[in-house]
């Protein structure tokens, strides 16, 4: 065996060695700046998996069914190449019967059909399971957000909450509908293909395994850069969602003060940041995919080189002669071997991305509501109407007191107006009575009962709040006045509207109470919105 005859293999090894050195240097030189990258992983992967499994537990039987289907679906990847090689070897025989050939083709076609059916059923089943799980997570997340106090909600941008309920839950959905099962499938395919190759020709299998260290090296390096790219994309997406949520809601103010150009510049900056993050992500994948393809092509070239020498020169390599049918089978097996490895690397990063999304969701769900019912809280069945403040101190921000040692008493049936300059605490007093915020010092009593001893829902049910900033939901006038409360007739709704003189404009509308209310009631004047808010308050008959 002449050394010179293996120059092509040496050249391939040298090229791969050069690429490896370049990637290792890049890996060593690029350092993670966790703070600047938004690296805020505080929950371990183990804890995230444990919490997500609680949502998956009711569907464990369906997951087992999917795994069983998966074992059938990978049969094509493992048996198919062998059958093709066998058919090729049978055809080149000097004499052969068509019946055995048709039998082999029928077997190959049957495996292909079974695989396609199993893959289809597996995909449909996973999508149904995934949507049910994500629906439950979204419901729990939205319910928890509703339980947070005004103070807590003030510290979380609305766009960030929207991203958690939509984008991040979609990221988790991918894990249940695609990533986990395909990770398991790819592992089984790699192991199955490896065993099949060893059984057919261990010499060529060892040749293929020579490329595995390069795959592992490239995958480890790819993971580092892809994680950075994923984080940047997610952080930039959250930033742009937050900006849009705030500025689209306040676009009228932007127009009033002629600040469109300034806001456009701000949006352009965030949009460009997201675009750059996407480009980096594409760039990382644009390097990794070709490198795996180079490894695949290198292994194919090595296969053809060794196979040709075996077939043409009838030479042995490590004690085995390579035949044409073995070459055909191995050509297909190499593809089946490298594709799952490439997918494993990408799916692992998608899994990490899903874990990052799950952590962001659980971070919101782990926020303990500041204002909750005490253990001995009571239902307030009736209210006489006596309100008493005793030495109340309150500040939105620590040390910046809005109310200082405030005391007063309002007797039942008494009408009281609070008058004062801006920022003197008028609206704050109403918020404190309803426990939208909790005071730092002092005591607030309703009919002699400390409001902290009353269940929050029971307390708020007895109060009618007509706030300065009127909020109307998308829907109809009737829905905005009722707020989905059942058991109230149209006559009662009209009575409340007449009481506040809202019937004067509702009666002129084409559909009356069923007239459409657009987002935030922007198809009504400020005065009309206030009248609808008055009617809403009166209808619920506060004490």
XYZ file of C-alpha atoms in Angstrom:
543
model
C 0.000 0.000 0.000
C 1.657 3.164 -1.247
C 1.429 6.261 0.918
C 1.048 8.531 -2.128
C -2.207 6.889 -3.186
C -3.934 8.331 -0.122
C -2.997 11.958 -0.800
C -6.667 12.913 -1.467
C -7.628 11.764 2.027
C -4.692 13.665 3.533
C -5.750 16.849 1.685
C -9.319 16.511 3.006
C -7.984 16.083 6.544
C -5.726 19.136 6.168
C -8.607 21.335 4.959
C -10.792 20.265 7.881
C -7.867 20.887 10.242
C -7.480 24.470 8.996
C -11.193 25.166 9.445
C -11.029 23.677 12.952
C -8.141 25.947 13.965
C -9.996 29.032 12.653
C -13.187 28.157 14.578
C -11.288 27.325 17.775
C -9.559 30.718 17.653
C -12.905 32.475 17.070
C -14.424 30.556 19.974
C -11.552 31.536 22.275
C -11.464 35.206 21.274
C -15.192 35.932 21.568
C -16.188 36.348 25.197
C -19.712 36.349 26.577
C -20.730 39.701 28.022
C -23.696 38.374 29.924
C -25.062 41.680 31.147
C -24.945 43.371 27.751
C -26.497 40.326 26.125
C -29.463 40.260 28.439
C -28.276 37.000 29.996
C -30.785 36.661 32.821
C -31.072 32.917 33.271
C -31.818 32.458 36.966
C -33.824 29.222 36.781
C -31.960 25.996 36.000
C -32.901 23.864 33.007
C -33.809 21.060 35.420
C -36.311 23.265 37.255
C -37.795 24.527 33.976
C -38.267 20.962 32.709
C -39.858 19.968 36.006
C -42.385 22.809 35.816
C -43.170 22.237 32.151
C -43.724 18.523 32.770
C -46.599 19.428 35.098
C -48.413 20.817 32.072
C -47.465 17.779 29.946
C -48.409 15.174 32.590
C -52.126 14.917 31.596
C -51.025 13.952 28.062
C -48.371 11.355 28.944
C -50.359 8.580 27.227
C -50.504 10.535 23.973
C -46.774 11.262 24.161
C -46.114 7.520 24.577
C -48.239 6.880 21.485
C -46.182 9.438 19.545
C -42.914 7.788 20.620
C -44.231 4.422 19.442
C -45.104 5.941 16.074
C -41.661 7.506 15.941
C -39.987 4.088 16.207
C -41.973 2.940 13.168
C -41.211 6.142 11.246
C -37.419 5.762 11.594
C -37.508 2.276 10.076
C -37.239 3.823 6.607
C -34.044 5.691 7.558
C -32.435 2.493 8.870
C -33.711 -0.221 6.493
C -34.196 1.832 3.295
C -30.521 2.277 2.290
C -29.814 -1.407 2.858
C -32.730 -2.422 0.608
C -31.608 -0.016 -2.155
C -28.080 -1.452 -2.020
C -29.481 -4.960 -2.037
C -31.645 -4.181 -5.098
C -28.637 -2.671 -6.893
C -26.545 -5.767 -6.162
C -29.346 -8.070 -7.294
C -29.902 -6.187 -10.578
C -26.271 -6.441 -11.711
C -26.289 -10.241 -11.411
C -26.016 -11.969 -14.818
C -29.375 -13.672 -14.357
C -32.177 -12.653 -12.044
C -35.924 -13.147 -11.769
C -38.339 -10.228 -11.710
C -40.435 -11.728 -8.905
C -37.736 -11.366 -6.182
C -36.963 -7.861 -7.510
C -40.621 -6.826 -7.321
C -40.753 -8.287 -3.800
C -37.830 -6.130 -2.715
C -39.362 -3.028 -4.316
C -42.743 -3.749 -2.688
C -41.044 -4.107 0.699
C -39.237 -0.792 0.212
C -42.461 0.946 -0.871
C -44.384 -0.529 2.081
C -41.808 0.771 4.558
C -41.977 4.202 2.896
C -45.796 4.315 3.080
C -45.848 3.196 6.733
C -43.246 5.829 7.559
C -45.262 8.583 5.872
C -48.483 7.579 7.658
C -46.729 7.378 11.035
C -45.078 10.779 10.490
C -48.425 12.361 9.563
C -50.274 10.950 12.586
C -47.325 11.860 14.829
C -47.310 15.457 13.572
C -51.083 15.931 13.992
C -51.069 14.385 17.480
C -48.149 16.533 18.623
C -49.767 19.722 17.326
C -52.974 18.975 19.228
C -51.083 18.190 22.444
C -48.863 21.243 22.070
C -51.773 23.634 21.523
C -53.612 22.279 24.577
C -50.527 22.660 26.760
C -49.776 26.175 25.525
C -53.430 27.154 25.946
C -53.236 26.079 29.598
C -49.973 27.986 30.122
C -51.457 31.139 28.560
C -54.568 30.882 30.755
C -52.477 30.464 33.913
C -50.195 33.329 32.907
C -53.078 35.701 32.110
C -54.873 34.767 35.327
C -51.703 35.448 37.309
C -51.182 38.825 35.615
C -54.735 39.746 36.634
C -53.859 39.014 40.271
C -50.905 41.436 40.346
C -51.341 44.773 42.075
C -51.353 48.158 40.362
C -47.920 48.844 41.790
C -46.471 45.667 40.279
C -48.107 46.256 36.896
C -46.728 49.806 36.848
C -43.196 48.366 36.810
C -43.780 46.001 33.852
C -44.213 47.475 30.358
C -47.401 46.285 28.664
C -45.443 45.240 25.569
C -43.304 42.976 27.722
C -46.388 41.244 29.132
C -47.825 40.863 25.621
C -44.551 39.265 24.494
C -44.665 36.832 27.423
C -48.239 35.741 26.674
C -47.765 35.468 22.875
C -44.188 35.131 21.578
C -42.711 33.302 24.553
C -45.563 30.803 24.813
C -45.126 30.099 21.091
C -41.456 29.375 21.792
C -42.465 26.852 24.451
C -45.057 25.381 22.062
C -42.258 24.473 19.624
C -40.644 22.376 22.337
C -43.728 20.178 22.771
C -44.789 19.990 19.120
C -41.416 19.533 17.487
C -38.162 19.787 19.370
C -38.257 17.078 22.063
C -39.668 14.292 19.887
C -37.318 15.129 17.012
C -34.353 15.230 19.385
C -35.201 11.701 20.520
C -35.894 10.630 16.940
C -32.551 11.936 15.685
C -30.673 10.146 18.459
C -32.382 6.848 17.543
C -31.715 7.420 13.829
C -28.014 8.077 14.458
C -27.670 4.955 16.620
C -29.715 2.810 14.228
C -27.784 3.971 11.160
C -24.471 3.427 12.952
C -25.398 -0.166 13.860
C -26.589 -0.830 10.288
C -23.326 0.510 8.823
C -21.238 -1.577 11.217
C -23.130 -4.689 10.160
C -22.590 -3.969 6.447
C -18.946 -2.824 6.496
C -17.049 -1.868 9.636
C -14.119 -0.422 7.643
C -16.236 2.242 5.949
C -18.040 2.871 9.232
C -14.723 3.686 10.907
C -13.976 6.024 8.007
C -17.275 7.866 8.592
C -16.610 8.026 12.342
C -13.340 9.863 11.629
C -15.489 12.890 10.749
C -17.478 12.795 14.022
C -14.861 14.695 16.113
C -15.070 17.568 13.624
C -18.868 17.526 13.876
C -18.698 17.644 17.674
C -16.163 20.489 17.564
C -18.192 22.558 15.085
C -21.400 21.904 17.037
C -19.913 23.087 20.351
C -18.629 26.266 18.698
C -21.940 26.764 16.871
C -23.871 26.466 20.140
C -21.987 29.365 21.669
C -22.556 31.734 18.755
C -26.144 30.642 18.126
C -27.087 31.212 21.781
C -25.743 34.750 21.551
C -27.711 35.291 18.345
C -30.933 33.868 19.830
C -30.690 36.085 22.918
C -30.139 39.218 20.850
C -33.145 38.425 18.656
C -35.403 37.768 21.661
C -34.292 40.894 23.529
C -34.709 43.052 20.430
C -38.159 41.565 19.756
C -39.248 42.372 23.312
C -37.928 45.948 22.962
C -39.789 46.593 19.719
C -43.042 45.069 21.053
C -42.819 47.264 24.149
C -42.170 50.359 22.019
C -45.075 49.582 19.674
C -47.521 48.862 22.490
C -46.784 52.187 24.161
C -46.464 54.419 21.120
C -49.407 53.080 19.125
C -51.589 53.644 22.192
C -50.283 57.199 22.499
C -50.019 58.024 18.811
C -52.570 60.846 19.119
C -50.304 62.634 21.601
C -47.421 62.195 19.156
C -49.511 63.841 16.449
C -50.750 66.649 18.721
C -47.176 67.700 19.477
C -45.858 67.022 15.947
C -43.326 64.439 17.122
C -43.852 61.878 14.336
C -40.317 62.280 12.976
C -38.757 61.794 16.414
C -40.815 58.670 17.131
C -40.012 57.334 13.662
C -36.303 57.745 14.402
C -36.715 55.868 17.693
C -38.629 53.063 15.986
C -36.076 52.942 13.167
C -33.293 52.499 15.729
C -35.068 49.570 17.419
C -36.083 48.106 14.070
C -32.480 48.280 12.861
C -31.310 46.619 16.073
C -33.745 43.741 15.512
C -32.668 43.485 11.880
C -29.004 43.268 12.874
C -29.806 40.586 15.426
C -31.631 38.609 12.724
C -28.675 39.044 10.349
C -26.281 37.710 13.007
C -28.535 34.712 13.527
C -28.670 34.055 9.768
C -24.873 34.518 9.549
C -24.251 31.918 12.265
C -26.484 29.383 10.555
C -24.988 30.372 7.192
C -21.584 29.210 8.433
C -22.660 26.130 10.405
C -24.845 24.533 7.726
C -22.184 24.745 4.975
C -19.556 23.340 7.364
C -21.704 20.292 8.112
C -22.342 19.982 4.373
C -18.560 20.082 3.774
C -18.133 17.264 6.286
C -20.879 15.301 4.552
C -19.332 15.812 1.101
C -15.874 14.982 2.457
C -17.158 11.678 3.824
C -18.847 10.933 0.467
C -15.604 11.694 -1.385
C -13.703 9.422 0.984
C -16.350 6.734 0.448
C -16.046 6.948 -3.346
C -12.250 7.039 -3.152
C -11.955 3.949 -0.988
C -14.832 2.215 -2.736
C -13.404 2.830 -6.198
C -10.030 1.474 -5.123
C -11.748 -1.600 -3.725
C -13.895 -2.227 -6.818
C -11.333 -1.309 -9.520
C -8.114 -2.595 -7.947
C -9.809 -5.292 -5.870
C -7.748 -4.028 -2.932
C -8.517 -4.498 0.725
C -8.652 -1.806 3.363
C -8.545 -2.970 6.982
C -9.298 -6.469 5.752
C -12.471 -5.693 3.781
C -13.195 -5.251 0.062
C -15.824 -2.672 -0.851
C -18.441 -3.740 -3.377
C -20.735 -1.549 -5.503
C -23.860 -2.427 -3.477
C -22.042 -1.457 -0.268
C -21.111 1.889 -1.835
C -24.752 2.555 -2.749
C -25.987 1.677 0.746
C -23.271 3.707 2.460
C -23.899 6.716 0.212
C -27.465 6.803 1.501
C -26.456 5.954 5.076
C -23.968 8.836 5.225
C -26.770 11.267 4.390
C -29.001 9.656 7.023
C -26.131 9.904 9.508
C -25.168 13.556 8.970
C -28.642 15.105 8.663
C -29.741 14.107 12.208
C -26.446 15.354 13.621
C -26.969 18.724 11.970
C -30.575 18.762 13.192
C -29.479 17.827 16.712
C -27.258 20.893 16.931
C -30.013 23.214 15.710
C -32.732 21.582 17.802
C -30.581 21.804 20.907
C -30.375 25.553 20.409
C -34.117 25.753 19.778
C -34.516 23.840 23.021
C -32.348 26.400 24.822
C -34.408 29.153 23.215
C -37.593 27.445 24.441
C -36.092 27.190 27.943
C -35.257 30.910 27.828
C -38.874 31.663 26.837
C -40.197 29.369 29.576
C -38.015 31.106 32.149
C -39.359 34.508 31.130
C -42.901 33.144 31.545
C -42.159 31.575 34.922
C -40.430 34.775 36.067
C -43.768 36.570 35.672
C -45.680 33.679 37.268
C -43.263 33.658 40.218
C -44.107 37.270 41.055
C -46.063 37.026 44.277
C -49.075 39.381 44.315
C -48.352 42.153 46.802
C -51.998 42.728 47.706
C -53.738 39.502 48.739
C -56.508 38.451 51.088
C -55.434 37.792 54.658
C -56.189 34.344 56.091
C -58.994 35.695 58.279
C -60.474 38.002 55.596
C -64.277 38.224 55.637
C -67.025 38.778 53.088
C -68.608 42.217 53.330
C -72.289 41.518 52.717
C -73.673 44.978 53.405
C -72.104 48.411 53.687
C -73.482 51.340 55.694
C -70.925 53.682 54.149
C -68.720 54.952 56.986
C -65.161 55.553 55.736
C -62.391 56.354 58.181
C -58.701 57.168 57.617
C -56.516 56.936 60.748
C -53.022 58.444 60.508
C -52.483 57.154 56.977
C -49.072 57.428 55.337
C -48.557 56.425 51.725
C -45.845 56.754 49.060
C -45.631 55.295 45.554
C -41.846 55.496 45.816
C -40.026 54.952 49.084
C -39.523 58.188 50.981
C -41.641 60.295 48.583
C -44.793 60.649 50.694
C -48.013 61.496 48.885
C -50.117 61.271 52.068
C -48.602 62.172 55.433
C -50.464 61.277 58.618
C -53.887 61.833 56.984
C -56.996 61.327 59.143
C -60.661 61.962 58.333
C -64.096 60.369 58.719
C -66.953 60.254 56.176
C -70.314 59.332 57.650
C -72.908 57.184 55.844
C -75.067 59.126 53.321
C -72.626 62.023 53.500
C -71.324 63.499 50.235
C -67.715 64.641 50.332
C -65.552 66.255 47.664
C -61.768 66.301 47.873
C -60.316 69.432 46.341
C -56.633 70.140 45.951
C -53.779 70.916 43.608
C -52.356 68.431 41.158
C -50.415 65.623 42.836
C -51.969 66.324 46.231
C -53.370 62.770 46.597
C -57.047 63.040 45.569
C -57.026 60.027 43.221
C -54.664 58.216 45.572
C -57.278 58.286 48.346
C -59.799 56.458 46.113
C -57.148 53.893 45.107
C -56.296 53.259 48.764
C -59.936 52.782 49.821
C -60.329 50.062 47.165
C -56.934 48.526 47.997
C -55.447 49.116 44.583
C -52.414 49.969 46.705
C -51.622 49.203 50.347
C -50.652 51.956 52.778
C -47.285 51.952 54.549
C -48.566 53.226 57.911
C -51.927 53.865 59.538
C -55.334 52.266 59.085
C -58.339 52.548 56.744
C -61.725 51.400 58.053
C -65.063 50.680 56.345
C -67.931 50.563 58.862
C -65.295 50.118 61.561
C -63.631 47.154 59.828
C -60.011 47.381 58.659
C -60.085 46.973 54.867
C -57.174 44.496 55.133
C -59.582 42.187 56.977
C -62.062 42.267 54.074
C -61.737 40.101 50.971
C -60.523 42.256 48.085
C -63.239 41.154 45.635
C -65.923 41.740 48.277
C -64.536 45.203 49.104
C -64.311 46.391 45.497
C -67.783 45.092 44.692
C -69.297 47.732 46.987
C -67.447 50.668 45.383
C -68.267 52.533 42.205
C -65.186 54.061 40.621
C -65.527 56.642 37.883
C -61.916 57.408 37.017
C -60.580 60.438 35.206
C -58.924 58.251 32.559
C -61.852 56.395 30.983
C -61.036 53.038 29.396
C -63.401 51.330 26.957
C -62.832 47.850 25.549
C -63.305 46.761 21.955
C -66.789 45.310 21.503
C -70.226 46.904 21.837
C -71.689 49.592 24.089
C -73.713 46.941 25.921
C -70.599 44.811 26.585
C -68.699 47.827 27.922
C -71.481 48.750 30.324
C -72.150 45.183 31.495
C -68.470 44.104 31.581
C -69.704 40.557 30.891
C -71.849 40.478 34.040
C -74.859 38.215 33.526
C -78.444 38.464 34.744
C -78.928 42.154 33.867
C -81.718 43.032 31.440
C -81.661 45.642 28.666
C -84.216 47.644 30.629
C -81.767 47.988 33.524
C -79.004 48.982 31.118
C -81.190 51.690 29.551
C -82.236 52.878 32.998
C -78.589 53.397 33.969
C -77.941 55.184 30.650
C -80.914 57.506 31.218
C -79.779 58.228 34.772
C -76.469 59.656 33.480
C -78.010 61.102 30.275
C -76.036 58.699 28.031
C -79.266 57.643 26.289
C -79.286 60.997 24.464
C -76.488 59.911 22.101
C -76.903 56.105 22.282
C -80.472 56.427 20.981
C -79.206 58.245 17.889
C -76.812 55.454 16.946
C -77.873 53.028 14.221
C -77.483 49.924 16.409
C -78.102 51.495 19.825
C -76.543 49.415 22.600
C -75.113 47.045 19.976
C -73.152 49.806 18.260
C -69.468 48.915 17.896
C -66.861 50.375 20.254
C -63.444 50.445 18.647
C -60.166 50.122 20.548
C -60.137 52.384 23.623
C -63.447 53.896 22.437
C -61.704 56.124 19.901
C -64.914 56.393 17.834
C -66.565 58.342 20.697
C -65.822 61.759 22.129
C -64.204 62.141 25.558
C -67.550 63.264 27.013
C -69.398 60.271 25.557
C -66.782 57.912 26.944
C -67.230 59.482 30.395
C -71.013 59.036 30.209
C -70.572 55.344 29.309
C -68.217 54.981 32.248
C -70.816 56.647 34.538
C -73.497 54.262 33.260
C -71.178 51.278 33.856
C -70.612 52.404 37.445
C -74.297 53.075 38.183
C -75.455 49.766 36.656
C -73.394 47.704 39.096
C -75.194 49.416 41.994
C -72.278 50.134 44.329
C -73.055 50.645 48.001
